[in-house]
Structures are given as structure tokens and as C-alpha cells.
PDB file of C-alpha atoms in Angstrom:
ATOM      1  CA  MET A   2    -102.946  34.170  -4.549  1.00 74.00           C
ATOM      2  CA  ASP A   3    -102.330  37.432  -2.689  1.00 88.00           C
ATOM      3  CA  ILE A   4    -105.542  39.164  -1.700  1.00 94.00           C
ATOM      4  CA  LEU A   5    -103.787  41.995   0.138  1.00 96.00           C
ATOM      5  CA  SER A   6    -100.403  43.644  -0.198  1.00 96.00           C
ATOM      6  CA  ALA A   7     -98.769  46.543   1.589  1.00 97.00           C
ATOM      7  CA  GLU A   8     -96.041  47.880  -0.668  1.00 97.00           C
ATOM      8  CA  ASN A   9     -93.111  49.969   0.597  1.00 97.00           C
ATOM      9  CA  ILE A  10     -95.188  51.652   3.317  1.00 97.00           C
ATOM     10  CA  LYS A  11     -93.511  54.632   4.939  1.00 97.00           C
ATOM     11  CA  LYS A  12     -95.012  56.726   7.748  1.00 97.00           C
ATOM     12  CA  SER A  13     -93.600  59.375  10.077  1.00 95.00           C
ATOM     13  CA  PHE A  14     -95.088  61.439  12.894  1.00 92.00           C
ATOM     14  CA  ASP A  15     -93.431  64.705  13.953  1.00 89.00           C
ATOM     15  CA  GLU A  16     -90.377  63.762  11.883  1.00 87.00           C
ATOM     16  CA  LYS A  17     -90.039  60.444  13.728  1.00 92.00           C
ATOM     17  CA  VAL A  18     -89.972  57.499  11.339  1.00 94.00           C
ATOM     18  CA  ILE A  19     -92.500  54.858  12.411  1.00 95.00           C
ATOM     19  CA  LEU A  20     -92.618  52.699   9.274  1.00 96.00           C
ATOM     20  CA  ASP A  21     -89.657  52.605   6.921  1.00 95.00           C
ATOM     21  CA  GLY A  22     -90.469  50.760   3.714  1.00 96.00           C
ATOM     22  CA  VAL A  23     -92.643  47.904   4.990  1.00 97.00           C
ATOM     23  CA  ASN A  24     -93.740  45.197   2.560  1.00 97.00           C
ATOM     24  CA  LEU A  25     -96.319  42.564   3.487  1.00 96.00           C
ATOM     25  CA  THR A  26     -98.599  40.155   1.649  1.00 96.00           C
ATOM     26  CA  LEU A  27    -101.655  38.192   2.754  1.00 96.00           C
ATOM     27  CA  GLN A  28    -103.028  35.319   0.694  1.00 94.00           C
ATOM     28  CA  GLN A  29    -106.655  34.264   0.298  1.00 92.00           C
ATOM     29  CA  GLY A  30    -107.746  32.242   3.338  1.00 93.00           C
ATOM     30  CA  GLU A  31    -104.481  32.814   5.193  1.00 96.00           C
ATOM     31  CA  LEU A  32    -103.898  33.733   8.838  1.00 96.00           C
ATOM     32  CA  ILE A  33    -100.682  35.641   9.486  1.00 96.00           C
ATOM     33  CA  SER A  34     -99.324  37.509  12.479  1.00 94.00           C
ATOM     34  CA  LEU A  35     -97.497  40.783  12.834  1.00 94.00           C
ATOM     35  CA  LEU A  36     -95.023  40.543  15.705  1.00 91.00           C
ATOM     36  CA  GLY A  37     -92.746  43.005  17.448  1.00 87.00           C
ATOM     37  CA  VAL A  38     -92.073  44.774  20.710  1.00 84.00           C
ATOM     38  CA  SER A  39     -94.119  47.784  21.779  1.00 83.00           C
ATOM     39  CA  GLY A  40     -93.381  50.749  19.533  1.00 84.00           C
ATOM     40  CA  ALA A  41     -92.286  48.630  16.568  1.00 87.00           C
ATOM     41  CA  GLY A  42     -95.027  50.136  14.376  1.00 91.00           C
ATOM     42  CA  LYS A  43     -97.617  47.347  14.350  1.00 92.00           C
ATOM     43  CA  THR A  44    -100.683  49.491  15.068  1.00 92.00           C
ATOM     44  CA  THR A  45     -99.484  52.217  12.697  1.00 95.00           C
ATOM     45  CA  LEU A  46     -99.189  49.630   9.931  1.00 96.00           C
ATOM     46  CA  PHE A  47    -102.692  48.360  10.717  1.00 95.00           C
ATOM     47  CA  ASN A  48    -104.001  51.926  10.533  1.00 95.00           C
ATOM     48  CA  CYS A  49    -102.348  52.408   7.149  1.00 97.00           C
ATOM     49  CA  ILE A  50    -103.649  49.094   5.789  1.00 96.00           C
ATOM     50  CA  SER A  51    -107.200  49.814   6.998  1.00 94.00           C
ATOM     51  CA  GLY A  52    -107.198  53.326   5.539  1.00 94.00           C
ATOM     52  CA  ILE A  53    -107.531  55.116   8.877  1.00 93.00           C
ATOM     53  CA  ASP A  54    -104.134  56.681   8.185  1.00 95.00           C
ATOM     54  CA  ARG A  55    -102.597  57.428   4.804  1.00 96.00           C
ATOM     55  CA  PRO A  56     -98.930  56.444   4.480  1.00 96.00           C
ATOM     56  CA  ASP A  57     -96.453  59.112   3.466  1.00 96.00           C
ATOM     57  CA  SER A  58     -95.533  56.866   0.554  1.00 97.00           C
ATOM     58  CA  GLY A  59     -96.251  53.362  -0.654  1.00 97.00           C
ATOM     59  CA  ARG A  60     -99.616  51.796  -1.338  1.00 97.00           C
ATOM     60  CA  VAL A  61    -102.134  49.216  -0.095  1.00 97.00           C
ATOM     61  CA  VAL A  62    -103.685  46.899  -2.688  1.00 97.00           C
ATOM     62  CA  LEU A  63    -106.773  44.746  -2.041  1.00 95.00           C
ATOM     63  CA  GLY A  64    -107.818  42.284  -4.727  1.00 93.00           C
ATOM     64  CA  GLY A  65    -105.897  44.248  -7.343  1.00 93.00           C
ATOM     65  CA  GLN A  66    -107.451  47.587  -6.337  1.00 95.00           C
ATOM     66  CA  ASP A  67    -105.416  50.410  -4.832  1.00 96.00           C
ATOM     67  CA  ILE A  68    -107.225  51.317  -1.568  1.00 95.00           C
ATOM     68  CA  THR A  69    -104.502  53.477  -0.016  1.00 96.00           C
ATOM     69  CA  GLY A  70    -106.032  55.909   2.468  1.00 94.00           C
ATOM     70  CA  GLN A  71    -109.562  54.634   1.779  1.00 94.00           C
ATOM     71  CA  PRO A  72    -111.295  53.285   4.916  1.00 91.00           C
ATOM     72  CA  GLY A  73    -114.217  50.878   4.689  1.00 88.00           C
ATOM     73  CA  HIS A  74    -112.653  48.164   2.530  1.00 91.00           C
ATOM     74  CA  ILE A  75    -111.114  46.097   5.341  1.00 93.00           C
ATOM     75  CA  SER A  76    -112.667  45.005   8.652  1.00 93.00           C
ATOM     76  CA  TYR A  77    -110.661  46.233  11.635  1.00 93.00           C
ATOM     77  CA  MET A  78    -111.039  45.021  15.222  1.00 92.00           C
ATOM     78  CA  LEU A  79    -109.235  47.429  17.545  1.00 88.00           C
ATOM     79  CA  GLN A  80    -107.605  46.497  20.849  1.00 81.00           C
ATOM     80  CA  LYS A  81    -110.598  47.775  22.824  1.00 83.00           C
ATOM     81  CA  ASP A  82    -113.931  46.164  21.989  1.00 85.00           C
ATOM     82  CA  LEU A  83    -115.661  49.578  21.634  1.00 88.00           C
ATOM     83  CA  LEU A  84    -119.086  48.070  22.278  1.00 93.00           C
ATOM     84  CA  LEU A  85    -121.705  50.751  22.824  1.00 94.00           C
ATOM     85  CA  PRO A  86    -122.782  50.461  26.496  1.00 94.00           C
ATOM     86  CA  TYR A  87    -126.352  51.628  25.865  1.00 95.00           C
ATOM     87  CA  LYS A  88    -127.071  49.055  23.144  1.00 96.00           C
ATOM     88  CA  LYS A  89    -127.880  45.378  23.612  1.00 96.00           C
ATOM     89  CA  ILE A  90    -125.357  42.877  22.267  1.00 97.00           C
ATOM     90  CA  ILE A  91    -127.560  41.954  19.312  1.00 97.00           C
ATOM     91  CA  ASP A  92    -127.690  45.608  18.265  1.00 96.00           C
ATOM     92  CA  ASN A  93    -123.978  46.157  18.878  1.00 96.00           C
ATOM     93  CA  VAL A  94    -122.959  43.360  16.549  1.00 96.00           C
ATOM     94  CA  SER A  95    -125.652  44.292  13.998  1.00 96.00           C
ATOM     95  CA  LEU A  96    -124.206  47.756  13.392  1.00 94.00           C
ATOM     96  CA  PRO A  97    -122.219  46.873  10.231  1.00 92.00           C
ATOM     97  CA  LEU A  98    -125.345  45.361   8.700  1.00 94.00           C
ATOM     98  CA  LEU A  99    -127.404  48.447   9.512  1.00 94.00           C
ATOM     99  CA  LEU A 100    -124.735  50.643   7.961  1.00 90.00           C
ATOM    100  CA  SER A 101    -124.843  48.499   4.819  1.00 89.00           C
ATOM    101  CA  GLY A 102    -128.521  49.349   4.391  1.00 92.00           C
ATOM    102  CA  LYS A 103    -130.333  46.437   6.024  1.00 93.00           C
ATOM    103  CA  SER A 104    -133.385  47.072   8.177  1.00 95.00           C
ATOM    104  CA  LYS A 105    -133.127  46.608  11.933  1.00 94.00           C
ATOM    105  CA  LYS A 106    -135.117  43.377  11.720  1.00 94.00           C
ATOM    106  CA  GLU A 107    -132.978  41.994   8.889  1.00 95.00           C
ATOM    107  CA  ALA A 108    -129.769  42.970  10.673  1.00 95.00           C
ATOM    108  CA  ARG A 109    -130.847  41.362  13.940  1.00 95.00           C
ATOM    109  CA  THR A 110    -131.910  38.152  12.180  1.00 95.00           C
ATOM    110  CA  GLU A 111    -128.669  37.788  10.235  1.00 95.00           C
ATOM    111  CA  ALA A 112    -126.484  38.669  13.236  1.00 95.00           C
ATOM    112  CA  GLY A 113    -128.440  36.336  15.500  1.00 95.00           C
ATOM    113  CA  SER A 114    -127.802  33.394  13.189  1.00 95.00           C
ATOM    114  CA  HIS A 115    -124.082  33.585  14.064  1.00 94.00           C
ATOM    115  CA  PHE A 116    -124.354  33.826  17.861  1.00 96.00           C
ATOM    116  CA  ALA A 117    -123.940  30.084  18.435  1.00 94.00           C
ATOM    117  CA  GLN A 118    -120.863  29.912  16.184  1.00 92.00           C
ATOM    118  CA  PHE A 119    -119.204  32.676  18.224  1.00 93.00           C
ATOM    119  CA  GLY A 120    -120.203  31.221  21.586  1.00 92.00           C
ATOM    120  CA  LEU A 121    -122.617  34.069  22.306  1.00 94.00           C
ATOM    121  CA  GLU A 122    -125.929  32.220  22.429  1.00 94.00           C
ATOM    122  CA  GLY A 123    -128.157  33.667  25.142  1.00 93.00           C
ATOM    123  CA  THR A 124    -126.468  37.078  25.269  1.00 95.00           C
ATOM    124  CA  GLN A 125    -128.560  38.789  22.593  1.00 95.00           C
ATOM    125  CA  GLN A 126    -130.617  40.875  25.039  1.00 96.00           C
ATOM    126  CA  GLN A 127    -127.789  41.621  27.453  1.00 96.00           C
ATOM    127  CA  TYR A 128    -125.738  44.806  27.630  1.00 96.00           C
ATOM    128  CA  PRO A 129    -121.929  44.923  27.351  1.00 96.00           C
ATOM    129  CA  ALA A 130    -121.475  45.597  31.077  1.00 95.00           C
ATOM    130  CA  GLU A 131    -123.154  42.267  31.824  1.00 96.00           C
ATOM    131  CA  LEU A 132    -120.592  40.241  29.852  1.00 93.00           C
ATOM    132  CA  SER A 133    -117.131  38.986  30.779  1.00 89.00           C
ATOM    133  CA  GLY A 134    -114.078  40.291  28.953  1.00 87.00           C
ATOM    134  CA  GLY A 135    -113.923  37.154  26.838  1.00 88.00           C
ATOM    135  CA  MET A 136    -117.558  37.411  25.810  1.00 91.00           C
ATOM    136  CA  ARG A 137    -117.124  41.073  24.910  1.00 92.00           C
ATOM    137  CA  GLN A 138    -114.174  40.131  22.692  1.00 91.00           C
ATOM    138  CA  ARG A 139    -116.298  37.497  20.966  1.00 92.00           C
ATOM    139  CA  ALA A 140    -119.005  40.083  20.345  1.00 94.00           C
ATOM    140  CA  ALA A 141    -116.432  42.486  18.913  1.00 93.00           C
ATOM    141  CA  LEU A 142    -115.084  39.702  16.700  1.00 93.00           C
ATOM    142  CA  LEU A 143    -118.567  38.870  15.426  1.00 94.00           C
ATOM    143  CA  ARG A 144    -119.215  42.530  14.663  1.00 95.00           C
ATOM    144  CA  THR A 145    -115.938  42.630  12.703  1.00 93.00           C
ATOM    145  CA  TYR A 146    -116.898  39.488  10.790  1.00 93.00           C
ATOM    146  CA  LEU A 147    -120.320  40.906   9.907  1.00 93.00           C
ATOM    147  CA  ALA A 148    -118.683  43.864   8.206  1.00 88.00           C
ATOM    148  CA  GLY A 149    -118.530  41.380   5.331  1.00 75.00           C
ATOM    149  CA  ASP A 150    -115.081  42.094   4.000  1.00 75.00           C
ATOM    150  CA  ARG A 151    -112.659  39.530   2.606  1.00 88.00           C
ATOM    151  CA  VAL A 152    -109.884  40.662   4.944  1.00 94.00           C
ATOM    152  CA  ALA A 153    -109.915  41.309   8.691  1.00 95.00           C
ATOM    153  CA  LEU A 154    -107.321  43.014  10.882  1.00 96.00           C
ATOM    154  CA  LEU A 155    -107.411  41.862  14.519  1.00 94.00           C
ATOM    155  CA  ASP A 156    -105.334  44.013  16.866  1.00 92.00           C
ATOM    156  CA  GLU A 157    -104.633  41.969  20.012  1.00 88.00           C
ATOM    157  CA  PRO A 158    -107.986  40.140  20.091  1.00 87.00           C
ATOM    158  CA  PHE A 159    -106.845  37.955  23.002  1.00 82.00           C
ATOM    159  CA  SER A 160    -105.790  40.757  25.345  1.00 77.00           C
ATOM    160  CA  GLY A 161    -107.490  41.122  28.705  1.00 72.00           C
ATOM    161  CA  VAL A 162    -109.154  37.694  28.723  1.00 76.00           C
ATOM    162  CA  ASP A 163    -108.427  34.548  30.714  1.00 79.00           C
ATOM    163  CA  PRO A 164    -106.539  31.571  29.184  1.00 79.00           C
ATOM    164  CA  ILE A 165    -109.684  29.491  28.643  1.00 80.00           C
ATOM    165  CA  ALA A 166    -111.357  32.361  26.800  1.00 82.00           C
ATOM    166  CA  VAL A 167    -108.202  32.858  24.720  1.00 85.00           C
ATOM    167  CA  SER A 168    -108.367  29.236  23.577  1.00 87.00           C
ATOM    168  CA  ASP A 169    -112.029  29.589  22.636  1.00 89.00           C
ATOM    169  CA  ILE A 170    -111.448  32.792  20.663  1.00 89.00           C
ATOM    170  CA  GLN A 171    -108.467  31.230  18.883  1.00 91.00           C
ATOM    171  CA  LYS A 172    -110.704  28.374  17.729  1.00 92.00           C
ATOM    172  CA  ILE A 173    -113.216  30.867  16.350  1.00 92.00           C
ATOM    173  CA  VAL A 174    -110.488  32.770  14.484  1.00 93.00           C
ATOM    174  CA  MET A 175    -109.133  29.550  12.940  1.00 93.00           C
ATOM    175  CA  GLU A 176    -112.650  28.505  11.958  1.00 93.00           C
ATOM    176  CA  LEU A 177    -113.182  31.815  10.183  1.00 92.00           C
ATOM    177  CA  ARG A 178    -110.046  31.079   8.181  1.00 93.00           C
ATOM    178  CA  ASP A 179    -110.677  27.389   7.527  1.00 93.00           C
ATOM    179  CA  THR A 180    -114.454  27.334   7.023  1.00 89.00           C
ATOM    180  CA  ASP A 181    -115.346  30.851   5.907  1.00 88.00           C
ATOM    181  CA  GLY A 182    -112.151  31.550   3.943  1.00 90.00           C
ATOM    182  CA  LEU A 183    -111.547  34.849   5.711  1.00 93.00           C
ATOM    183  CA  SER A 184    -108.036  36.262   5.283  1.00 95.00           C
ATOM    184  CA  ILE A 185    -106.763  37.502   8.651  1.00 96.00           C
ATOM    185  CA  LEU A 186    -103.854  39.606   9.855  1.00 96.00           C
ATOM    186  CA  ILE A 187    -103.406  39.531  13.626  1.00 95.00           C
ATOM    187  CA  THR A 188    -101.217  41.082  16.322  1.00 90.00           C
ATOM    188  CA  ASP A 189    -100.772  39.798  19.859  1.00 82.00           C
ATOM    189  CA  HIS A 190     -98.295  40.516  22.640  1.00 76.00           C
ATOM    190  CA  ASN A 191     -97.990  36.813  23.458  1.00 77.00           C
ATOM    191  CA  VAL A 192     -95.826  35.467  20.657  1.00 81.00           C
ATOM    192  CA  ARG A 193     -96.044  31.789  21.614  1.00 78.00           C
ATOM    193  CA  GLU A 194     -99.823  32.077  21.700  1.00 79.00           C
ATOM    194  CA  THR A 195     -99.966  33.644  18.258  1.00 85.00           C
ATOM    195  CA  LEU A 196     -97.467  31.392  16.483  1.00 87.00           C
ATOM    196  CA  HIS A 197     -99.526  28.410  17.605  1.00 86.00           C
ATOM    197  CA  ILE A 198    -102.383  29.305  15.254  1.00 92.00           C
ATOM    198  CA  VAL A 199    -100.955  31.281  12.309  1.00 94.00           C
ATOM    199  CA  ASP A 200     -99.602  30.210   8.911  1.00 95.00           C
ATOM    200  CA  ARG A 201     -96.881  32.849   8.601  1.00 95.00           C
ATOM    201  CA  ALA A 202     -95.460  35.714  10.641  1.00 94.00           C
ATOM    202  CA  TYR A 203     -93.718  39.032  10.063  1.00 94.00           C
ATOM    203  CA  ILE A 204     -91.421  40.612  12.653  1.00 92.00           C
ATOM    204  CA  LEU A 205     -91.347  44.406  12.792  1.00 92.00           C
ATOM    205  CA  PHE A 206     -88.396  46.130  14.442  1.00 88.00           C
ATOM    206  CA  GLU A 207     -87.833  49.894  14.409  1.00 89.00           C
ATOM    207  CA  GLY A 208     -90.256  50.295  11.540  1.00 91.00           C
ATOM    208  CA  LYS A 209     -88.783  47.625   9.290  1.00 93.00           C
ATOM    209  CA  VAL A 210     -89.651  44.012   8.524  1.00 93.00           C
ATOM    210  CA  ILE A 211     -86.652  42.194   9.993  1.00 90.00           C
ATOM    211  CA  LYS A 212     -87.830  38.675   9.201  1.00 89.00           C
ATOM    212  CA  HIS A 213     -90.805  36.829   7.825  1.00 92.00           C
ATOM    213  CA  GLY A 214     -91.531  33.143   7.354  1.00 93.00           C
ATOM    214  CA  THR A 215     -93.700  30.292   8.501  1.00 92.00           C
ATOM    215  CA  SER A 216     -94.696  30.085  12.138  1.00 88.00           C
ATOM    216  CA  GLU A 217     -92.241  27.205  12.595  1.00 89.00           C
ATOM    217  CA  GLU A 218     -89.370  29.183  11.061  1.00 90.00           C
ATOM    218  CA  ILE A 219     -89.987  32.139  13.356  1.00 87.00           C
ATOM    219  CA  ALA A 220     -90.446  29.978  16.458  1.00 83.00           C
ATOM    220  CA  ASN A 221     -87.213  28.087  15.778  1.00 84.00           C
ATOM    221  CA  ASP A 222     -85.059  31.143  15.021  1.00 81.00           C
ATOM    222  CA  PRO A 223     -83.100  31.928  18.222  1.00 78.00           C
ATOM    223  CA  ILE A 224     -81.897  35.312  16.949  1.00 74.00           C
ATOM    224  CA  ALA A 225     -85.416  36.449  16.110  1.00 72.00           C
ATOM    225  CA  ARG A 226     -86.706  35.247  19.472  1.00 67.00           C
ATOM    226  CA  LYS A 227     -83.995  36.883  21.559  1.00 65.00           C
ATOM    227  CA  GLN A 228     -83.112  40.046  19.661  1.00 62.00           C
ATOM    228  CA  TYR A 229     -86.420  41.158  18.185  1.00 63.00           C
ATOM    229  CA  LEU A 230     -89.118  39.553  20.345  1.00 67.00           C
ATOM    230  CA  GLY A 231     -87.414  39.266  23.715  1.00 62.00           C
ATOM    231  CA  ASP A 232     -89.662  38.689  26.714  1.00 54.00           C
ATOM    232  CA  GLN A 233     -92.736  38.406  24.515  1.00 52.00           C
ATOM    233  CA  PHE A 234     -91.642  34.971  23.367  1.00 48.00           C
ATOM    234  CA  ARG A 235     -91.005  33.719  26.887  1.00 46.00           C
ATOM    235  CA  MET A 236     -94.435  34.674  28.217  1.00 37.00           C
TER     236      MET A 236
END
């Protein structure tokens, strides 16, 4: 069953077409990737789905409800972790819970119960500057998860971290899908890396969905790899 759909999304900036009639669906408990070279429109589509930007036309539907241009319904992890440098990690990841109305004590307790699952045990009282890039990404991922939505958008969650950390974060993402039933839409510049963990993939090219299918179908399509993904697939 589709939990999220983006229907005929169109978006232009300064008369330049960025998205030209994009359609996308995400099923309950599914992990899919949005692929494409730089400038293909991936981040713009994420912004439209999350409600940060309103498309010029088309709509975004979550669980049967039209949420077009309405932020706050979908968790969104941006490329940069955006951790607040003056707050301890426990308070950084607790922010969504505080904003939902929980007390500081309640928020810290609930957030702290997930630190082991996200490989963050022992970092509660540290500050972002004391953590490695991989640990910061885990903290940002936990904060996104604690927003409590059914759908999460992860914009290049593996960027800027070493290969071992990438593997660890991938395992966490797959666990969120398999155990917690979270529906996830992800982008990543390393196509091989992404296709290894997702169920389906969409390829964006010049603002259009050129191809979509299972991860195996995309990986085994030589035209898609060469013409629309290029060097990203060979990384």
C-alpha cells in the first residue's frame, strides 16, 4: 500500500524548469532511492515532498491526505547534520520531542533509550565537535527518527564519512525499515552503495523520471548506468 505519493510535481526557479511532471510512490515499510547526476532535481523534489517548497503544480499525498506545501508531516534529514554546536548530543537529538510538547526530562529519557540502537552509547554528554563525522551522522539520523513520522527523507546520509561508518549507518537505516516499519526515501551520490540496500530506485534526469524499477533492474540496465548515472555508478 502506498503511504506517500508525489503526483505530477512541477517546479521552476527563475523560469528554469527543475522538475517537469515527476511521479513517485513509496509503500509502507519500503526503502527506495532517488538517483541522478548533480542538478537532476533530487533535492528540489525532496524539498517539495517535505513541504519546504511548494510545487508550481502537482500534489504530495501522505496516507491519503494532501500535504502539498505543508511542512512538519515528513521527517527530513538534510545533507549537513545541522547539530547545534552549543548543545550536548542528548539535547540535540531530543529537539523533536521537545517541540512535540514533552518535558526536557521526558525527551532526554526517550531519546536516550535509542542511543545503543544507533551506535551512540556514551556520547550523550558530548558536544558535536567532539564526535567523528560518522557519529554526527548517526546523531542526525536519530534526531530524524525521533520526529516520529511514518516517512523519512534522507538526503545523502552517507556523505563525508569513512567506508566503515557508511556500512554501520546503512545497517541502521535497513533496521529502521525492517524492524520499525519506517518508510524511507534516500539519495546518495554513490549509486552502487545505495542500490545495495534499497528495494526500488527512481532515476531523475533533467527534471524527469527517466526510469524506475527494482534495485536489480536499475543495476543491470547498461543504458541507465552509462547515460543517466555515469561516473556515479563506477565509484
